[in-house]
CSV table of C-alpha atoms and ligand atoms in Angstrom, one decimal:
chain,number,residue,atom,x,y,z
A,1,MET,CA,81.8,156.4,91.7
A,2,PRO,CA,78.2,157.2,91.1
A,3,SER,CA,77.4,160.9,90.7
A,4,LYS,CA,75.6,162.8,93.4
A,5,THR,CA,73.5,165.0,91.2
A,6,LYS,CA,70.5,163.2,89.8
A,7,ALA,CA,66.7,163.0,90.1
A,8,PRO,CA,65.6,161.7,93.5
A,9,THR,CA,64.9,158.1,92.7
A,10,SER,CA,66.0,156.9,96.0
A,11,GLN,CA,65.1,157.5,99.7
A,12,PHE,CA,66.7,156.7,103.0
A,13,VAL,CA,64.9,154.2,105.2
A,14,CYS,CA,65.6,153.5,108.8
A,15,SER,CA,66.3,149.7,109.1
A,16,GLU,CA,65.0,149.8,112.7
A,17,CYS,CA,61.7,151.7,112.5
A,18,GLY,CA,61.0,152.3,108.8
A,19,TYR,CA,61.2,156.1,108.9
A,20,THR,CA,61.9,157.6,105.5
A,21,ALA,CA,63.9,160.7,104.6
A,22,PRO,CA,65.0,162.1,101.3
A,23,LYS,CA,68.6,162.6,102.5
A,24,TRP,CA,71.0,160.5,104.6
A,25,LEU,CA,70.9,161.1,108.3
A,26,GLY,CA,73.3,159.9,110.9
A,27,LYS,CA,70.6,159.5,113.5
A,28,CYS,CA,67.0,158.5,112.8
A,29,PRO,CA,64.8,161.4,114.0
A,30,ASP,CA,62.0,158.9,114.8
A,31,CYS,CA,63.6,156.1,116.8
A,32,GLY,CA,66.8,157.8,117.7
A,33,ASN,CA,69.1,155.0,116.5
A,34,PHE,CA,72.5,155.9,114.9
A,35,ASN,CA,73.7,154.6,111.5
A,36,THR,CA,70.4,152.9,110.6
A,37,MET,CA,69.4,155.0,107.5
A,38,GLN,CA,70.0,153.0,104.4
A,39,GLU,CA,69.4,154.0,100.8
A,40,GLU,CA,66.6,152.3,98.9
A,41,LEU,CA,65.1,152.7,95.4
A,42,VAL,CA,61.7,154.5,95.2
A,43,ARG,CA,59.7,152.2,92.9
A,44,PRO,CA,57.3,153.8,90.4
A,45,ALA,CA,53.7,153.7,91.7
A,46,GLU,CA,52.5,151.3,89.0
A,47,GLN,CA,54.9,148.6,90.1
A,48,ALA,CA,53.6,148.7,93.7
A,49,PRO,CA,51.1,146.0,94.5
A,50,THR,CA,47.6,147.3,95.0
A,51,ARG,CA,44.8,145.8,97.0
A,52,THR,CA,42.0,147.4,95.1
A,53,GLY,CA,41.0,146.2,91.7
A,54,VAL,CA,42.3,143.1,90.0
A,55,SER,CA,45.6,143.5,88.2
A,56,PRO,CA,45.9,141.5,84.9
A,57,MET,CA,49.0,139.8,86.3
A,58,LYS,CA,47.1,138.4,89.3
A,59,ALA,CA,48.3,134.9,90.2
A,60,LYS,CA,45.7,132.1,90.7
A,61,ALA,CA,45.8,129.5,93.4
A,62,VAL,CA,46.5,126.1,91.9
A,63,PRO,CA,46.0,122.7,93.5
A,64,LEU,CA,49.3,121.0,94.5
A,65,SER,CA,48.6,118.0,92.4
A,66,LYS,CA,48.3,120.1,89.2
A,67,ILE,CA,51.7,121.7,89.6
A,68,GLY,CA,54.4,120.3,87.4
A,69,TYR,CA,58.0,121.0,88.0
A,70,GLU,CA,61.0,121.0,85.8
A,71,LYS,CA,64.0,118.9,86.5
A,72,PHE,CA,67.0,121.0,87.3
A,73,ASP,CA,69.5,121.2,84.5
A,74,ARG,CA,72.8,120.6,86.3
A,75,VAL,CA,76.2,121.4,84.8
A,76,LYS,CA,79.5,120.0,86.2
A,77,SER,CA,82.0,122.6,87.4
A,78,GLY,CA,85.1,120.5,86.9
A,79,ILE,CA,85.9,120.5,90.6
A,80,GLY,CA,84.3,117.5,92.3
A,81,GLU,CA,84.0,118.9,95.8
A,82,PHE,CA,82.4,122.1,94.5
A,83,ASP,CA,79.7,120.1,92.7
A,84,THR,CA,79.1,118.0,95.8
A,85,VAL,CA,78.5,121.2,97.9
A,86,LEU,CA,76.2,122.6,95.3
A,87,GLY,CA,74.1,119.4,95.5
A,88,GLY,CA,75.4,117.6,92.4
A,89,GLY,CA,76.4,120.4,90.0
A,90,ILE,CA,75.6,123.9,89.0
A,91,VAL,CA,71.9,124.6,88.4
A,92,ARG,CA,71.3,126.8,85.4
A,93,GLY,CA,69.7,130.2,86.1
A,94,SER,CA,70.6,130.1,89.8
A,95,LEU,CA,72.3,132.7,91.9
A,96,VAL,CA,75.3,131.4,94.0
A,97,LEU,CA,76.9,133.6,96.6
A,98,LEU,CA,80.4,132.7,97.5
A,99,GLY,CA,81.5,134.4,100.8
A,100,GLY,CA,84.8,134.3,102.6
A,101,ASP,CA,87.6,136.4,104.0
A,102,PRO,CA,89.8,138.4,101.7
A,103,GLY,CA,92.6,136.3,100.2
A,104,ILE,CA,91.1,132.9,101.0
A,105,GLY,CA,90.9,131.9,97.4
A,106,LYS,CA,87.4,132.9,96.2
A,107,SER,CA,88.6,134.4,92.9
A,108,THR,CA,91.0,131.5,92.3
A,109,LEU,CA,88.2,128.9,92.8
A,110,LEU,CA,85.7,130.7,90.5
A,111,THR,CA,88.4,131.3,87.9
A,112,GLN,CA,89.0,127.6,87.7
A,113,VAL,CA,85.3,126.9,87.6
A,114,SER,CA,84.9,129.5,84.8
A,115,ALA,CA,87.7,128.0,82.8
A,116,HIS,CA,86.2,124.6,83.0
A,117,LEU,CA,82.7,125.8,82.0
A,118,ALA,CA,84.3,127.8,79.1
A,119,GLN,CA,85.2,124.4,77.5
A,120,THR,CA,81.5,124.0,76.6
A,121,CYS,CA,79.8,127.3,77.0
A,122,LYS,CA,80.3,131.1,77.1
A,123,VAL,CA,81.4,132.5,80.5
A,124,LEU,CA,81.8,136.1,81.5
A,125,TYR,CA,84.1,137.0,84.3
A,126,VAL,CA,83.3,140.5,85.6
A,127,SER,CA,86.3,141.6,87.6
A,128,ALA,CA,85.3,144.7,89.5
A,129,GLU,CA,88.2,144.5,91.9
A,130,GLU,CA,91.2,143.5,89.7
A,131,SER,CA,92.2,144.6,86.3
A,132,CYS,CA,91.8,142.2,83.3
A,133,SER,CA,95.6,141.7,83.2
A,134,GLN,CA,95.6,140.7,86.9
A,135,VAL,CA,93.0,138.1,86.1
A,136,LYS,CA,94.9,137.0,83.1
A,137,MET,CA,98.0,136.6,85.2
A,138,ARG,CA,96.1,134.4,87.6
A,139,CYS,CA,94.8,132.3,84.7
A,140,GLU,CA,98.3,131.9,83.4
A,141,ARG,CA,99.5,130.8,86.8
A,142,LEU,CA,96.7,128.2,86.8
A,143,GLY,CA,97.5,127.2,83.2
A,144,LEU,CA,94.1,128.2,81.9
A,145,SER,CA,93.3,129.8,78.6
A,146,SER,CA,90.1,129.9,76.5
A,147,ASP,CA,88.4,132.0,73.9
A,148,ASN,CA,85.1,131.3,75.5
A,149,LEU,CA,86.1,133.0,78.8
A,150,LEU,CA,85.5,136.7,78.5
A,151,LEU,CA,86.9,139.2,80.9
A,152,LEU,CA,85.2,142.5,81.8
A,153,ASN,CA,86.7,145.1,84.0
A,154,GLU,CA,83.6,147.2,85.0
A,155,THR,CA,82.0,148.3,88.2
A,156,CYS,CA,78.7,149.9,86.9
A,157,LEU,CA,75.9,147.4,87.0
A,158,GLU,CA,74.0,149.1,84.1
A,159,ASP,CA,77.1,148.7,81.9
A,160,ILE,CA,77.7,145.1,82.9
A,161,GLU,CA,74.0,144.4,82.0
A,162,THR,CA,74.6,145.4,78.4
A,163,GLU,CA,77.4,142.8,78.1
A,164,LEU,CA,75.3,139.9,79.3
A,165,VAL,CA,74.2,137.1,76.9
A,166,ASP,CA,71.2,135.0,77.6
A,167,GLY,CA,71.9,131.6,79.1
A,168,GLN,CA,75.6,132.2,79.9
A,169,PHE,CA,77.5,131.8,83.1
A,170,VAL,CA,78.7,135.0,84.9
A,171,VAL,CA,81.1,135.5,87.7
A,172,VAL,CA,80.8,138.8,89.6
A,173,ASP,CA,83.9,139.5,91.6
A,174,SER,CA,82.8,141.1,93.9
A,175,VAL,CA,79.3,142.3,94.8
A,176,GLN,CA,80.8,145.0,97.1
A,177,ALA,CA,82.7,146.5,94.3
A,178,ILE,CA,79.9,147.0,91.8
A,179,TYR,CA,77.3,149.8,92.0
A,180,THR,CA,74.0,150.8,90.3
A,181,GLU,CA,73.5,154.3,89.1
A,182,ALA,CA,70.0,154.3,90.6
A,183,LEU,CA,71.4,154.9,94.1
A,184,SER,CA,73.7,157.6,95.1
A,185,SER,CA,75.4,155.8,98.0
A,186,ALA,CA,78.9,154.4,97.6
A,187,ALA,CA,79.6,150.9,96.3
A,188,GLY,CA,79.7,148.4,99.1
A,189,SER,CA,77.0,150.1,101.2
A,190,VAL,CA,74.1,148.1,102.4
A,191,GLY,CA,71.7,149.8,100.0
A,192,GLN,CA,74.0,149.2,97.0
A,193,VAL,CA,74.8,145.6,97.8
A,194,ARG,CA,71.1,144.8,98.3
A,195,GLU,CA,69.9,146.6,95.2
A,196,CYS,CA,72.7,145.1,92.9
A,197,ALA,CA,71.9,141.6,94.2
A,198,ALA,CA,68.2,142.1,93.6
A,199,ARG,CA,68.8,143.3,90.1
A,200,LEU,CA,71.1,140.4,89.4
A,201,MET,CA,68.4,138.0,90.6
A,202,ARG,CA,65.8,139.5,88.3
A,203,ILE,CA,68.3,139.1,85.4
A,204,ALA,CA,69.1,135.6,86.3
A,205,LYS,CA,65.5,134.5,86.4
A,206,SER,CA,64.4,136.3,83.3
A,207,ARG,CA,67.3,135.5,81.1
A,208,ASN,CA,68.4,132.2,82.5
A,209,ILE,CA,71.8,133.4,83.3
A,210,THR,CA,73.7,131.7,86.1
A,211,PHE,CA,75.5,134.0,88.5
A,212,PHE,CA,78.3,133.3,90.8
A,213,ILE,CA,78.6,136.3,93.1
A,214,ILE,CA,81.6,136.8,95.3
A,215,GLY,CA,81.0,138.6,98.6
A,216,HIS,CA,83.6,139.6,101.2
A,217,VAL,CA,82.9,138.7,104.8
A,218,THR,CA,83.0,141.8,107.0
A,219,LYS,CA,84.7,142.1,110.3
A,220,GLU,CA,81.7,140.8,112.2
A,221,GLY,CA,81.8,137.6,110.1
A,222,SER,CA,78.7,138.2,108.1
A,223,LEU,CA,78.5,139.2,104.4
A,224,ALA,CA,78.5,142.9,103.9
A,225,GLY,CA,75.3,144.4,105.1
A,226,PRO,CA,74.4,141.9,107.9
A,227,LYS,CA,73.1,139.0,105.9
A,228,VAL,CA,71.3,141.3,103.5
A,229,LEU,CA,72.0,139.0,100.6
A,230,GLU,CA,71.2,135.5,101.8
A,231,HIS,CA,67.5,135.6,101.3
A,232,ILE,CA,67.9,136.7,97.7
A,233,MET,CA,70.3,134.0,96.8
A,234,ASP,CA,69.5,130.4,95.7
A,235,THR,CA,72.7,129.1,97.2
A,236,VAL,CA,75.0,130.6,99.8
A,237,LEU,CA,78.5,129.1,100.2
A,238,TYR,CA,81.2,130.1,102.7
A,239,PHE,CA,84.8,129.5,101.9
A,240,GLU,CA,86.7,129.1,105.2
A,241,GLY,CA,90.1,128.2,106.4
A,242,GLN,CA,93.2,129.8,107.8
A,243,GLN,CA,95.5,131.6,105.3
A,244,GLU,CA,98.6,130.0,106.8
A,245,ASP,CA,97.2,126.6,106.3
A,246,ASN,CA,96.5,125.2,102.8
A,247,PHE,CA,93.3,123.6,103.6
A,248,ARG,CA,90.0,125.2,102.8
A,249,LEU,CA,86.5,124.2,103.7
A,250,LEU,CA,83.6,125.2,101.5
A,251,ARG,CA,80.3,125.1,103.4
A,252,ALA,CA,76.8,125.4,102.1
A,253,VAL,CA,74.8,127.7,104.4
A,254,LYS,CA,71.7,127.7,102.2
A,255,ASN,CA,70.9,125.7,99.1
A,256,ARG,CA,67.5,125.7,97.3
A,257,PHE,CA,68.8,122.8,95.1
A,258,GLY,CA,70.4,120.5,97.6
A,259,SER,CA,71.4,119.9,101.2
A,260,ALA,CA,72.6,122.8,103.2
A,261,GLN,CA,74.7,120.4,105.3
A,262,GLU,CA,77.4,119.7,102.7
A,263,VAL,CA,81.0,120.6,103.2
A,264,GLY,CA,83.8,120.4,100.6
A,265,VAL,CA,87.4,120.0,101.4
A,266,PHE,CA,90.0,121.7,99.2
A,267,GLU,CA,93.7,122.3,99.2
A,268,MET,CA,95.3,125.5,98.0
A,269,THR,CA,98.4,124.5,95.9
A,270,ASP,CA,100.7,126.7,93.8
A,271,THR,CA,98.7,125.6,90.8
A,272,GLY,CA,95.3,126.5,92.1
A,273,ILE,CA,92.7,124.9,94.3
A,274,GLN,CA,92.3,121.1,94.2
A,275,SER,CA,89.6,118.9,95.7
A,276,VAL,CA,90.7,116.6,98.5
A,277,SER,CA,88.8,113.4,98.7
A,278,ASP,CA,91.0,111.6,101.3
A,279,TYR,CA,90.4,114.3,103.8
A,280,SER,CA,90.7,112.3,107.0
A,281,ALA,CA,94.5,112.2,107.0
A,282,LEU,CA,94.7,115.9,106.6
A,283,PHE,CA,93.9,116.7,110.1
A,284,LEU,CA,96.2,114.1,111.7
A,285,SER,CA,99.9,114.6,112.4
A,286,ASP,CA,102.8,112.1,112.2
A,287,THR,CA,103.8,112.6,115.8
A,288,ARG,CA,100.5,111.1,117.0
A,289,GLY,CA,101.1,108.4,119.6
A,290,VAL,CA,104.7,109.6,120.2
A,291,ALA,CA,104.3,113.0,121.7
A,292,ALA,CA,102.1,113.6,124.8
A,293,GLY,CA,99.2,116.0,124.5
A,294,SER,CA,97.4,115.0,121.4
A,295,ALA,CA,94.0,113.2,120.9
A,296,VAL,CA,91.9,112.4,117.9
A,297,THR,CA,88.2,112.9,117.6
A,298,PRO,CA,85.8,112.0,114.8
A,299,SER,CA,84.1,115.4,114.1
A,300,GLU,CA,81.0,115.8,112.1
A,301,SER,CA,81.1,118.7,109.8
A,302,GLY,CA,78.2,119.1,107.4
A,303,ASN,CA,77.5,115.7,106.0
A,304,ARG,CA,80.9,114.3,106.6
A,305,CYS,CA,82.8,112.9,109.4
A,306,MET,CA,86.5,113.7,109.7
A,307,SER,CA,89.1,112.6,112.2
A,308,VAL,CA,90.7,115.6,113.6
A,309,GLU,CA,93.7,115.8,116.0
A,310,ILE,CA,93.6,118.1,118.9
A,311,GLN,CA,97.0,119.1,120.3
A,312,THR,CA,97.7,120.6,123.6
A,313,LEU,CA,100.8,122.0,125.3
A,314,ILE,CA,101.1,122.7,129.0
A,315,ALA,CA,103.9,125.0,130.2
A,316,LYS,CA,104.7,126.3,133.7
A,317,THR,CA,103.4,129.8,134.2
A,318,ALA,CA,106.5,132.1,134.5
A,319,TYR,CA,104.7,134.9,136.3
A,320,GLY,CA,101.3,136.2,137.1
A,321,MET,CA,98.1,134.8,135.7
A,322,PRO,CA,98.2,131.5,133.8
A,323,ARG,CA,97.5,131.8,130.1
A,324,ARG,CA,95.0,129.9,128.1
A,325,MET,CA,95.2,130.0,124.3
A,326,SER,CA,92.9,128.2,121.9
A,327,LEU,CA,93.0,127.8,118.1
A,328,GLY,CA,90.1,126.1,116.4
A,329,VAL,CA,88.4,125.4,119.7
A,330,ASP,CA,86.1,127.7,121.6
A,331,TYR,CA,88.0,129.5,124.4
A,332,ASN,CA,85.2,129.3,126.9
A,333,LYS,CA,84.9,125.6,126.2
A,334,LEU,CA,88.6,125.2,127.0
A,335,VAL,CA,88.3,127.1,130.3
A,336,VAL,CA,85.3,125.1,131.4
A,337,LEU,CA,87.0,121.7,130.6
A,338,ILE,CA,90.1,122.8,132.5
A,339,ALA,CA,87.9,123.5,135.5
A,340,VAL,CA,86.2,120.2,135.2
A,341,LEU,CA,89.5,118.3,135.0
A,342,GLU,CA,90.8,120.3,138.0
A,343,LYS,CA,87.7,119.7,140.1
A,344,ARG,CA,86.6,116.2,139.1
A,345,CYS,CA,89.9,114.5,138.3
A,346,GLY,CA,92.3,116.5,140.6
A,347,ILE,CA,94.6,117.6,137.7
A,348,PRO,CA,96.0,120.9,138.7
A,349,PHE,CA,96.3,123.6,136.0
A,350,TYR,CA,96.4,126.7,138.2
A,351,ASN,CA,100.0,127.3,137.7
A,352,SER,CA,100.3,126.1,134.1
A,353,ASP,CA,99.8,127.9,130.7
A,354,VAL,CA,97.6,125.9,128.4
A,355,TYR,CA,97.7,126.0,124.6
A,356,ILE,CA,95.3,124.1,122.4
A,357,ASN,CA,95.1,123.7,118.6
A,358,ALA,CA,92.9,121.8,116.2
A,359,MET,CA,95.1,120.5,113.4
A,360,GLY,CA,94.8,121.8,109.8
A,361,GLY,CA,93.0,125.1,110.7
A,362,ILE,CA,89.7,123.4,111.1
A,363,LYS,CA,87.2,124.8,113.6
A,364,LEU,CA,85.7,122.4,116.1
A,365,SER,CA,82.4,123.7,117.5
A,366,GLU,CA,80.6,120.5,118.3
A,367,PRO,CA,80.1,119.5,121.9
A,368,SER,CA,81.3,116.0,121.0
A,369,VAL,CA,84.9,117.2,121.0
A,370,ASP,CA,84.9,117.8,124.8
A,371,LEU,CA,86.1,114.4,125.7
A,372,ALA,CA,89.0,114.5,123.3
A,373,ILE,CA,90.1,117.9,124.6
A,374,CYS,CA,90.0,116.4,128.2
A,375,ALA,CA,92.1,113.4,127.0
A,376,ALA,CA,94.6,115.7,125.3
A,377,LEU,CA,94.9,117.9,128.4
A,378,ALA,CA,95.3,114.9,130.7
A,379,SER,CA,97.8,113.3,128.4
A,380,ALA,CA,99.9,116.6,128.4
A,381,ALA,CA,99.6,116.9,132.2
A,382,SER,CA,100.8,113.3,132.6
A,383,ASP,CA,103.4,113.5,129.9
A,384,ILE,CA,102.1,110.2,128.5
A,385,PRO,CA,101.1,109.9,124.9
A,386,ILE,CA,97.7,108.5,123.9
A,387,ASP,CA,97.9,105.4,121.7
A,388,LYS,CA,97.9,106.2,118.0
A,389,TYR,CA,95.0,103.9,117.3
A,390,THR,CA,92.6,105.4,119.8
A,391,ALA,CA,89.8,107.8,118.9
A,392,ILE,CA,87.7,109.7,121.5
A,393,PHE,CA,84.4,111.5,121.4
A,394,GLY,CA,81.7,112.6,123.9
A,395,GLU,CA,80.2,115.6,125.5
A,396,VAL,CA,81.4,116.4,129.0
A,397,GLY,CA,79.0,118.0,131.6
A,398,LEU,CA,80.1,120.3,134.4
A,399,THR,CA,79.7,117.4,136.9
A,400,GLY,CA,82.2,115.4,134.9
A,401,GLU,CA,79.5,113.0,133.5
A,402,LEU,CA,79.4,112.1,129.8
A,403,ARG,CA,76.4,113.0,127.7
A,404,PRO,CA,75.5,111.1,124.5
A,405,VAL,CA,76.2,112.9,121.2
A,406,ASN,CA,74.4,112.7,117.9
A,407,TYR,CA,75.7,110.6,114.9
A,408,ALA,CA,77.6,108.3,117.2
A,409,ASP,CA,77.4,105.3,114.8
A,410,LYS,CA,78.6,107.5,111.9
A,411,ARG,CA,81.6,108.6,114.0
A,412,VAL,CA,82.5,105.1,114.9
A,413,ASN,CA,82.2,104.1,111.3
A,414,GLU,CA,84.6,106.9,110.3
A,415,CYS,CA,87.1,105.6,112.9
A,416,ILE,CA,86.9,102.1,111.4
A,417,LYS,CA,87.5,103.6,107.9
A,418,THR,CA,90.5,105.7,109.1
A,419,GLY,CA,92.1,102.6,110.7
A,420,PHE,CA,91.5,103.2,114.4
A,421,LYS,CA,91.4,100.1,116.6
A,422,ARG,CA,89.5,101.5,119.6
A,423,VAL,CA,87.0,104.2,120.4
A,424,ILE,CA,86.3,105.8,123.7
A,425,LEU,CA,82.7,107.0,123.7
A,426,PRO,CA,79.9,107.9,126.1
A,427,ALA,CA,78.2,104.8,127.7
A,428,LYS,CA,74.9,106.2,126.6
A,429,ASN,CA,75.9,106.0,123.0
A,430,MET,CA,76.8,102.3,123.2
A,431,LYS,CA,73.5,101.0,122.1
A,432,ALA,CA,73.7,102.7,118.7
A,433,CYS,CA,77.2,101.5,118.1
A,434,LYS,CA,76.8,97.8,119.2
A,435,LYS,CA,76.7,96.8,115.5
A,436,TYR,CA,80.4,97.8,115.1
A,437,GLU,CA,81.6,95.8,118.1
A,438,ASP,CA,83.3,93.1,116.0
A,439,LYS,CA,85.1,95.6,113.9
A,440,ILE,CA,86.5,98.0,116.5
A,441,GLU,CA,87.0,97.9,120.3
A,442,LEU,CA,84.4,100.1,122.0
A,443,ILE,CA,85.2,101.5,125.4
A,444,PRO,CA,82.2,103.1,127.1
A,445,VAL,CA,82.8,105.7,129.8
A,446,GLN,CA,80.4,107.4,132.2
A,447,TYR,CA,82.6,109.9,133.9
A,448,VAL,CA,85.8,111.8,132.9
A,449,THR,CA,87.7,110.0,135.6
A,450,GLN,CA,87.1,106.7,133.8
A,451,LEU,CA,88.6,108.2,130.7
A,452,ILE,CA,91.9,108.9,132.5
A,453,LYS,CA,91.9,105.2,133.7
A,454,ALA,CA,91.1,103.9,130.3
A,455,LEU,CA,94.0,105.8,128.7
A,456,HIS,CA,96.4,104.7,131.6
A,457,LEU,CA,97.2,108.4,132.3
A,458,ARG,CA,98.8,109.4,135.5
A,459,PRO,CA,98.5,113.2,135.8
A,460,GLN,CA,101.2,114.7,137.9
A,461,GLN,CA,101.8,118.0,139.6
A,462,PRO,CA,103.5,120.3,137.0
B,501,TYD,P1,92.4,134.9,95.7
B,501,TYD,O1,91.6,134.0,94.9
B,501,TYD,O2,92.8,136.2,95.1
B,501,TYD,O3,91.6,135.3,97.1
B,501,TYD,P2,90.2,136.1,97.2
B,501,TYD,O4,89.6,136.3,95.9
B,501,TYD,O5,89.4,135.2,98.1
B,501,TYD,O6,90.5,137.4,97.9
B,501,TYD,O7,93.6,134.1,96.3
B,501,TYD,C1,94.6,134.8,97.0
B,501,TYD,C2,95.7,133.9,97.6
B,501,TYD,O8,95.8,132.6,97.0
B,501,TYD,C3,97.0,134.5,97.4
B,501,TYD,O9,97.5,134.7,98.7
B,501,TYD,C4,97.8,133.6,96.6
B,501,TYD,C5,97.1,132.3,96.7
B,501,TYD,N1,97.2,131.4,95.5
B,501,TYD,C6,97.9,130.2,95.5
B,501,TYD,O10,98.4,129.8,96.6
B,501,TYD,N2,97.9,129.4,94.4
B,501,TYD,C7,97.4,129.8,93.2
B,501,TYD,O11,97.4,129.1,92.2
B,501,TYD,C8,96.7,131.1,93.2
B,501,TYD,C9,96.1,131.6,91.9
B,501,TYD,C10,96.7,131.9,94.3
B,502,MG,MG1,89.5,138.1,94.8
C-alpha cells in the first residue's frame, strides 16, 4: 500500500464540477454530490501548456499530403482468433486493454500469448495479483515454459518501470492491482487506475513497449472507474461468456489499428484457451428438430454471423403470478413478444411459466432474433418441433408486423453455409436475398400469424 505521509503532489478533484481540494471529501462542497472527489496528480507548472509566448516544442500545422505514415509492424500472437480481433496481429508499441469478469480466463489467454511471443522475443509478465509460483503453476498446466518469459511479482508502478526493457512485450495483470507512489489513494481507485494507465501509455510510446493490460469489469459492467481507461488505450477488448459454459467471446470495443466490429470465439479447455473456427455448430443442440420449443436464428455478432439456437420451455403456473425467465435474451423483449403472441396470434400464456435460453451462453441483443423467439414460443405452446433445417430471423413490431433487419443477405448466406434448407425472413428483406433463391428456400412473412402457418404450428390452450 502507498504511504500516506508525503509531499502534497496530488489533489482531489470533483468529477462533476471540477472543484479541487487538498484532501478527500465525501461530499463536494461546491456542487453537493457525494463520492465524486477523485485523486489527481498536480503537474509541475512548467509542464502545463501556456498560451503566452511560443514554447520551443510548439507543433506546426502540416498539409495532409506531406504527412507520411509508418506501416504497423504486426506480430502474430499464436492464437488465430486473438489476431483477428486485434485486426491482424499485435501492433508493436500499442496499449491493449483486456477487460472481463473475474475468472473468465483473461490471465490464461495472456499467459498463452506471452508464451508464444517468448519464442521470438522477450516478454515480461507482471503479476500483481498472483504470486510467481501461481503463474508458474498455470504455465505448467498449459504446458508452457520459456527462458524468455520473465515473471515479476510487483505492485508498485515505479518498481515495475525499472524492470522494463525497450521494445519488449509486457503483460500487466491487473491494472486494478498496481499503484503509483505519486498518489496516496488505494490501488484500484479511479485516480490510481487512470494515473497508472496514463503512465504506461507514455512508457509504451516513448520506449516502444507493447502493453497488454488486464482490467476487471466492475459490478456495473464497465471497467473500474467508469470507462476511465478506454480513451487512453489503443485497443480495448472484452472477454465475455458464462463461467459454466466453455465458450468465450472476445469482442473489440475500440481498435485504433483495425475494425472495432470483430469478435473472436474461443473455447476454454483443460489445457487452456483454444480458437474455435467452426463456431456455428457451437450454438446448436442435437435435439433440434426433435424437441418442441427450439428455433435457430442467424445472429450477427461483430463481423460474423453465427447460427444460434433459442430454446424455450413452457410450464403450467402452479400458483400466483406466471414466471418469465430469460438467459441470453433481454427480459423485456421476452415479455413484449409474449404479449404480441397473445394478442395477435391468440396463443395464451397467462397461466404458463415461460423460460427461454440462448444456447452456448451467447447474448442475443439484436432485434432480428424476435421472430425466432416467437417461433420457439409458438412451437413450445403447440408442442410441435420446428424442422431442423429451418432458420428464422426478423424484427417483430407491437402490431405483429415484421420489420426488415440489416445484413439480411449475410444471414441467409450463413444459413446456406451451415446447411439449412429454408429461411423464414421478413418480406421486406426479400429483395436483398433474391440472389440466394436457387440455393435455399426463402419464405417471406409479413405478420407473425403467417409464421405460425408457415411452420404448421397449432398452438393449444395449455
Ligand atoms: P483465469 O485466467 O485465472 O481468469 P481471470 O484472469 O480472468 O480471472 O482463469 C480462471 C479459470 O479458468 C479457472 O476457473 C480455471 C479455468 N482454467 C481452465 O479451465 N483451463 C486452464 O487450462 C486454465 C489455466 C484455467
Ligand atoms: Mg487473473
